Amino acid sequence: MKDIHIGSLIKKRVDEREIDTFRILTFFKSYTESEIKKQYKSQSIKTDDLLKWSKLLEYDFFRIYTQHIILFAPISKTKKIDSIKSSALPNYRKNLYTKEIIDFVLDLYVNEKKKIQEISNKYNIPKNTIHNWIKKYLPKN
């Protein structure tokens, strides 16, 4: 999740869904087959194209980036208050952790033997939240 190569992820989803090239070209209208293949090799693509891919493949590719932000660029507690007051943009709750993030954190705790404090400090996830995940998702010994 740290290094995102969106083109390869799109290609994986195309393969999983077994979407043929003709359908993709029909959906994207102005693109050629070589331009589609070029997108598969691209580490980043335009957001309007990513939105189209998300619709065609019925998968939210933007969530990959959202999860990356939650884990690797968390907003500090002091910046949170300032950004809420000063922004005209919609304010989304950042504390909506997906199952993938929860699994990632629990894997760090169980398999990589990271302490809850280390995880909390690195990813800015409250310790209480991590404790709740452990109680809820890990089997009791």
XYZ file of N, CA and C in Angstrom:
423
model
N 0.809 -1.199 0.000
C 0.000 0.000 0.000
C 0.851 1.260 0.000
N 2.125 1.142 0.299
C 2.944 2.353 0.374
C 3.251 2.908 -1.006
N 3.610 2.058 -1.961
C 3.893 2.496 -3.321
C 2.752 2.045 -4.223
N 2.031 3.007 -4.751
C 0.845 2.704 -5.555
C 1.203 2.781 -7.035
N 0.973 1.697 -7.747
C 1.101 1.690 -9.211
C -0.304 1.415 -9.741
N -1.055 2.494 -9.963
C -2.480 2.380 -10.260
C -2.750 1.629 -11.560
N -1.872 1.790 -12.554
C -2.070 1.104 -13.832
C -2.084 -0.407 -13.683
N -1.152 -0.933 -12.899
C -1.104 -2.385 -12.713
C -2.306 -2.875 -11.910
N -2.799 -2.057 -10.984
C -3.983 -2.439 -10.214
C -5.225 -2.453 -11.107
N -5.311 -1.491 -12.010
C -6.427 -1.470 -12.965
C -6.371 -2.714 -13.854
N -5.180 -3.038 -14.336
C -5.003 -4.219 -15.196
C -5.419 -5.494 -14.460
N -5.048 -5.609 -13.180
C -5.453 -6.775 -12.384
C -6.969 -6.886 -12.309
N -7.630 -5.742 -12.109
C -9.088 -5.751 -11.994
C -9.740 -6.095 -13.333
N -9.176 -5.587 -14.433
C -9.682 -5.919 -15.766
C -9.592 -7.431 -15.973
N -8.458 -8.009 -15.601
C -8.262 -9.457 -15.742
C -9.229 -10.240 -14.853
N -9.401 -9.792 -13.608
C -10.331 -10.458 -12.693
C -11.757 -10.456 -13.238
N -12.160 -9.331 -13.771
C -13.529 -9.178 -14.275
C -13.688 -9.708 -15.696
N -12.564 -10.073 -16.311
C -12.556 -10.596 -17.684
C -13.257 -9.641 -18.651
N -12.918 -8.370 -18.553
C -13.478 -7.341 -19.433
C -12.668 -7.334 -20.721
N -13.338 -7.463 -21.849
C -12.587 -7.481 -23.104
C -12.262 -6.059 -23.577
N -11.253 -5.978 -24.407
C -10.728 -4.696 -24.869
C -11.787 -3.891 -25.618
N -12.634 -4.548 -26.388
C -13.665 -3.841 -27.134
C -14.593 -3.070 -26.194
N -14.982 -3.700 -25.100
C -15.860 -3.024 -24.127
C -15.153 -1.819 -23.515
N -13.881 -1.963 -23.206
C -13.109 -0.854 -22.629
C -13.028 0.299 -23.623
N -12.721 -0.018 -24.881
C -12.605 1.015 -25.916
C -13.949 1.700 -26.154
N -15.027 0.951 -26.099
C -16.355 1.534 -26.247
C -16.657 2.481 -25.089
N -16.259 2.079 -23.894
C -16.509 2.889 -22.705
C -15.697 4.184 -22.730
N -14.426 4.085 -23.139
C -13.541 5.252 -23.144
C -13.647 6.078 -24.429
N -14.331 5.592 -25.404
C -14.637 6.252 -26.681
C -13.433 6.798 -27.433
N -12.764 7.808 -26.943
C -11.714 8.472 -27.724
C -10.332 7.827 -27.566
N -10.230 6.753 -26.805
C -8.929 6.122 -26.592
C -8.704 4.969 -27.564
N -7.434 4.753 -27.886
C -7.051 3.615 -28.713
C -6.583 2.492 -27.795
N -6.410 1.326 -28.371
C -5.938 0.184 -27.593
C -4.553 0.445 -27.012
N -3.690 1.107 -27.778
C -2.339 1.394 -27.278
C -2.377 2.398 -26.118
N -3.334 3.325 -26.142
C -3.461 4.272 -25.023
C -3.955 3.574 -23.763
N -4.827 2.610 -23.935
C -5.301 1.824 -22.787
C -4.139 1.018 -22.200
N -3.362 0.378 -23.058
C -2.201 -0.398 -22.592
C -1.183 0.508 -21.904
N -1.066 1.731 -22.388
C -0.147 2.700 -21.778
C -0.617 3.039 -20.359
N -1.935 3.120 -20.174
C -2.454 3.385 -18.832
C -2.135 2.233 -17.876
N -2.187 1.005 -18.378
C -1.847 -0.143 -17.530
C -0.410 -0.052 -17.020
N 0.454 0.579 -17.786
C 1.867 0.686 -17.415
C 2.172 1.957 -16.619
N 1.197 2.842 -16.494
C 1.407 4.122 -15.820
C 1.260 3.993 -14.315
N 2.144 4.667 -13.610
C 2.041 4.688 -12.154
C 0.914 5.608 -11.705
N 0.602 6.611 -12.517
C -0.507 7.509 -12.196
C -1.279 7.829 -13.468
N -2.560 8.136 -13.289
C -3.389 8.515 -14.430
C -4.281 9.689 -14.019
N -4.887 10.337 -15.002
C -5.747 11.482 -14.724
C -6.948 11.037 -13.893
N -7.404 11.937 -13.044
C -8.504 11.574 -12.148
C -9.799 11.283 -12.895
N -10.061 11.998 -13.996
C -11.298 11.684 -14.716
C -11.227 10.294 -15.349
N -10.031 9.876 -15.759
C -9.866 8.507 -16.257
C -10.027 7.495 -15.119
N -9.487 7.826 -13.950
C -9.610 6.928 -12.804
C -11.083 6.762 -12.405
N -11.833 7.840 -12.505
C -13.261 7.760 -12.224
C -13.960 6.833 -13.222
N -13.596 6.942 -14.486
C -14.182 6.058 -15.505
C -13.821 4.601 -15.236
N -12.548 4.352 -14.928
C -12.126 2.982 -14.605
C -12.928 2.453 -13.407
N -13.108 3.296 -12.393
C -13.853 2.885 -11.195
C -15.275 2.483 -11.553
N -15.897 3.243 -12.432
C -17.265 2.920 -12.843
C -17.307 1.651 -13.686
N -16.422 1.564 -14.674
C -16.409 0.406 -15.567
C -16.126 -0.889 -14.813
N -15.159 -0.840 -13.911
C -14.717 -2.046 -13.218
C -15.421 -2.263 -11.875
N -16.337 -1.344 -11.545
C -17.090 -1.435 -10.294
C -16.167 -1.640 -9.096
N -15.178 -0.750 -9.017
C -14.202 -0.792 -7.921
C -13.747 0.633 -7.633
N -13.713 1.010 -6.378
C -13.327 2.370 -6.002
C -11.802 2.479 -5.898
N -11.170 2.846 -7.011
C -9.712 2.995 -7.024
C -9.250 4.184 -6.187
N -10.103 5.148 -5.963
C -9.745 6.303 -5.136
C -9.513 5.888 -3.692
N -10.197 4.842 -3.276
C -10.044 4.370 -1.896
C -8.609 3.919 -1.612
N -7.924 3.438 -2.626
C -6.517 3.047 -2.456
C -5.708 4.247 -1.990
N -5.957 5.394 -2.616
C -5.250 6.615 -2.238
C -5.704 7.117 -0.868
N -6.990 6.992 -0.580
C -7.502 7.414 0.724
C -6.849 6.606 1.836
N -6.741 5.301 1.631
C -6.099 4.454 2.639
C -4.638 4.830 2.803
N -3.987 5.152 1.707
C -2.588 5.574 1.761
C -2.460 6.839 2.618
N -3.352 7.797 2.405
C -3.307 9.038 3.180
C -3.536 8.760 4.655
N -4.507 7.915 4.960
C -4.798 7.602 6.360
C -3.578 6.990 7.041
N -2.892 6.093 6.346
C -1.761 5.403 6.963
C -0.445 6.174 6.912
N -0.183 6.870 5.818
C 1.150 7.427 5.630
C 1.216 8.946 5.657
N 0.090 9.634 5.727
C 0.107 11.091 5.822
C -1.049 11.572 6.690
N -1.112 11.076 7.914
C -2.236 11.457 8.756
C -2.178 12.930 9.135
N -3.345 13.535 9.279
C -3.427 14.925 9.718
C -3.199 14.944 11.221
N -2.343 15.851 11.670
C -2.095 15.947 13.104
C -3.329 16.521 13.796
N -3.430 16.291 15.080
C -4.611 16.724 15.820
C -4.770 18.239 15.810
N -3.673 18.990 15.847
C -3.780 20.453 15.834
C -4.169 20.959 14.456
N -3.699 20.328 13.401
C -4.043 20.746 12.042
C -5.495 20.432 11.720
N -6.055 19.383 12.334
C -7.442 18.987 12.078
C -8.392 20.135 12.373
N -8.225 20.747 13.514
C -9.118 21.822 13.940
C -9.006 23.013 12.995
N -7.778 23.404 12.639
C -7.570 24.529 11.736
C -8.153 24.275 10.359
N -7.972 23.063 9.822
C -8.449 22.776 8.472
C -9.972 22.730 8.401
N -10.615 22.315 9.454
C -12.075 22.270 9.470
C -12.640 23.685 9.426
N -12.039 24.600 10.172
C -12.535 25.968 10.238
C -12.283 26.743 8.951
N -11.141 26.530 8.316
C -10.737 27.407 7.229
C -11.077 26.903 5.827
N -11.513 25.688 5.681
C -11.729 25.128 4.354
C -13.170 25.266 3.886
N -13.319 25.629 2.614
C -14.644 25.673 2.002
C -14.994 24.324 1.378
N -14.030 23.403 1.369
C -14.251 22.070 0.807
C -15.028 21.201 1.787
N -15.691 20.178 1.282
C -16.403 19.264 2.194
C -15.427 18.622 3.170
N -15.861 18.436 4.386
C -15.027 17.824 5.411
C -15.462 16.381 5.606
N -14.585 15.446 5.260
C -14.886 14.028 5.419
C -14.199 13.520 6.668
N -14.879 12.637 7.357
C -14.266 12.025 8.531
C -13.139 11.123 8.084
N -11.972 11.355 8.641
C -10.820 10.548 8.281
C -10.766 9.264 9.093
N -11.564 9.175 10.120
C -11.490 8.029 11.006
C -12.337 6.857 10.540
N -12.639 6.816 9.263
C -13.381 5.681 8.726
C -12.378 4.664 8.209
N -12.011 3.739 9.058
C -11.005 2.749 8.707
C -11.650 1.596 7.961
N -11.070 1.234 6.850
C -11.590 0.114 6.080
C -11.091 -1.202 6.664
N -11.688 -2.272 6.215
C -11.279 -3.609 6.663
C -9.814 -3.860 6.313
N -9.381 -3.357 5.148
C -7.980 -3.546 4.736
C -7.019 -2.859 5.697
N -7.383 -1.678 6.152
C -6.521 -0.966 7.097
C -6.502 -1.688 8.435
N -7.660 -2.118 8.882
C -7.731 -2.860 10.148
C -6.878 -4.125 10.055
N -6.998 -4.865 8.961
C -6.190 -6.077 8.764
C -4.702 -5.748 8.739
N -4.353 -4.665 8.071
C -2.954 -4.238 7.994
C -2.400 -3.962 9.396
N -3.141 -3.219 10.198
C -2.695 -2.868 11.551
C -2.607 -4.114 12.432
N -3.607 -4.976 12.336
C -3.575 -6.206 13.142
C -2.436 -7.114 12.728
N -2.112 -7.128 11.440
C -0.972 -7.900 10.955
C 0.332 -7.347 11.538
N 0.452 -6.036 11.599
C 1.639 -5.426 12.217
C 1.753 -5.861 13.676
N 0.634 -5.876 14.358
C 0.618 -6.226 15.773
C 0.945 -7.705 15.998
N 0.332 -8.567 15.214
C 0.477 -10.009 15.431
C 1.760 -10.559 14.805
N 1.948 -10.339 13.527
C 3.050 -10.984 12.808
C 4.371 -10.231 12.893
N 4.305 -8.926 12.903
C 5.543 -8.151 12.948
C 5.899 -7.724 14.363
N 5.063 -8.136 15.302
C 5.301 -7.903 16.728
C 5.531 -6.427 17.065
N 4.775 -5.564 16.394
C 4.836 -4.133 16.707
C 3.955 -3.881 17.927
N 4.414 -2.986 18.772
C 3.629 -2.619 19.943
C 2.530 -1.651 19.534
N 1.469 -1.663 20.299
C 0.342 -0.787 20.015
C 0.790 0.668 19.996
N 1.652 1.031 20.903
C 2.162 2.403 20.960
C 2.913 2.769 19.676
N 3.720 1.842 19.156
C 4.468 2.094 17.917
C 3.505 2.320 16.742
N 2.500 1.464 16.641
C 1.521 1.594 15.555
C 0.767 2.908 15.687
N 0.358 3.219 16.896
C -0.384 4.450 17.146
C 0.443 5.676 16.768
N 1.698 5.677 17.149
C 2.576 6.818 16.836
C 2.833 6.947 15.335
N 3.096 5.818 14.680
C 3.457 5.865 13.261
C 2.277 6.236 12.373
N 1.083 5.699 12.664
C -0.061 5.889 11.778
C -1.142 6.806 12.352
N -0.875 7.354 13.526
C -1.798 8.294 14.165
C -3.195 7.693 14.356
N -3.211 6.437 14.761
C -4.461 5.752 15.085
C -4.541 5.686 16.609
N -5.644 6.105 17.186
C -5.746 6.076 18.651
C -5.531 4.666 19.212
N -4.804 4.616 20.325
C -4.529 3.317 20.955
C -5.820 2.587 21.315
N -6.805 3.333 21.779
C -8.075 2.729 22.148
C -8.731 2.043 20.950
N -8.615 2.653 19.786
C -9.168 2.062 18.564
C -8.467 0.741 18.260
N -7.163 0.727 18.369
C -6.388 -0.504 18.119
C -6.780 -1.584 19.122
N -6.912 -1.212 20.386
C -7.344 -2.178 21.410
C -8.721 -2.757 21.070
N -9.616 -1.898 20.612
C -10.956 -2.376 20.233
C -10.893 -3.349 19.065
N -10.030 -3.062 18.088
C -9.874 -3.973 16.942
C -9.335 -5.321 17.403
N -8.384 -5.299 18.318
C -7.805 -6.547 18.829
C -8.894 -7.386 19.507
N -9.694 -6.732 20.342
C -10.784 -7.438 21.029
C -11.804 -7.994 20.030
N -12.099 -7.213 19.023
C -13.158 -7.578 18.092
C -12.728 -8.590 17.049
N -11.512 -8.453 16.509
C -11.122 -9.229 15.335
C -10.113 -10.349 15.584
N -9.405 -10.316 16.694
C -8.421 -11.367 16.935
C -9.015 -12.449 17.828
N -8.725 -13.693 17.485
C -9.266 -14.791 18.314
C -8.671 -14.754 19.721
N -9.494 -15.114 20.671
C -9.034 -15.126 22.075
C -8.288 -16.431 22.318
N -7.163 -16.289 23.012
C -6.338 -17.484 23.309
C -6.727 -18.104 24.610
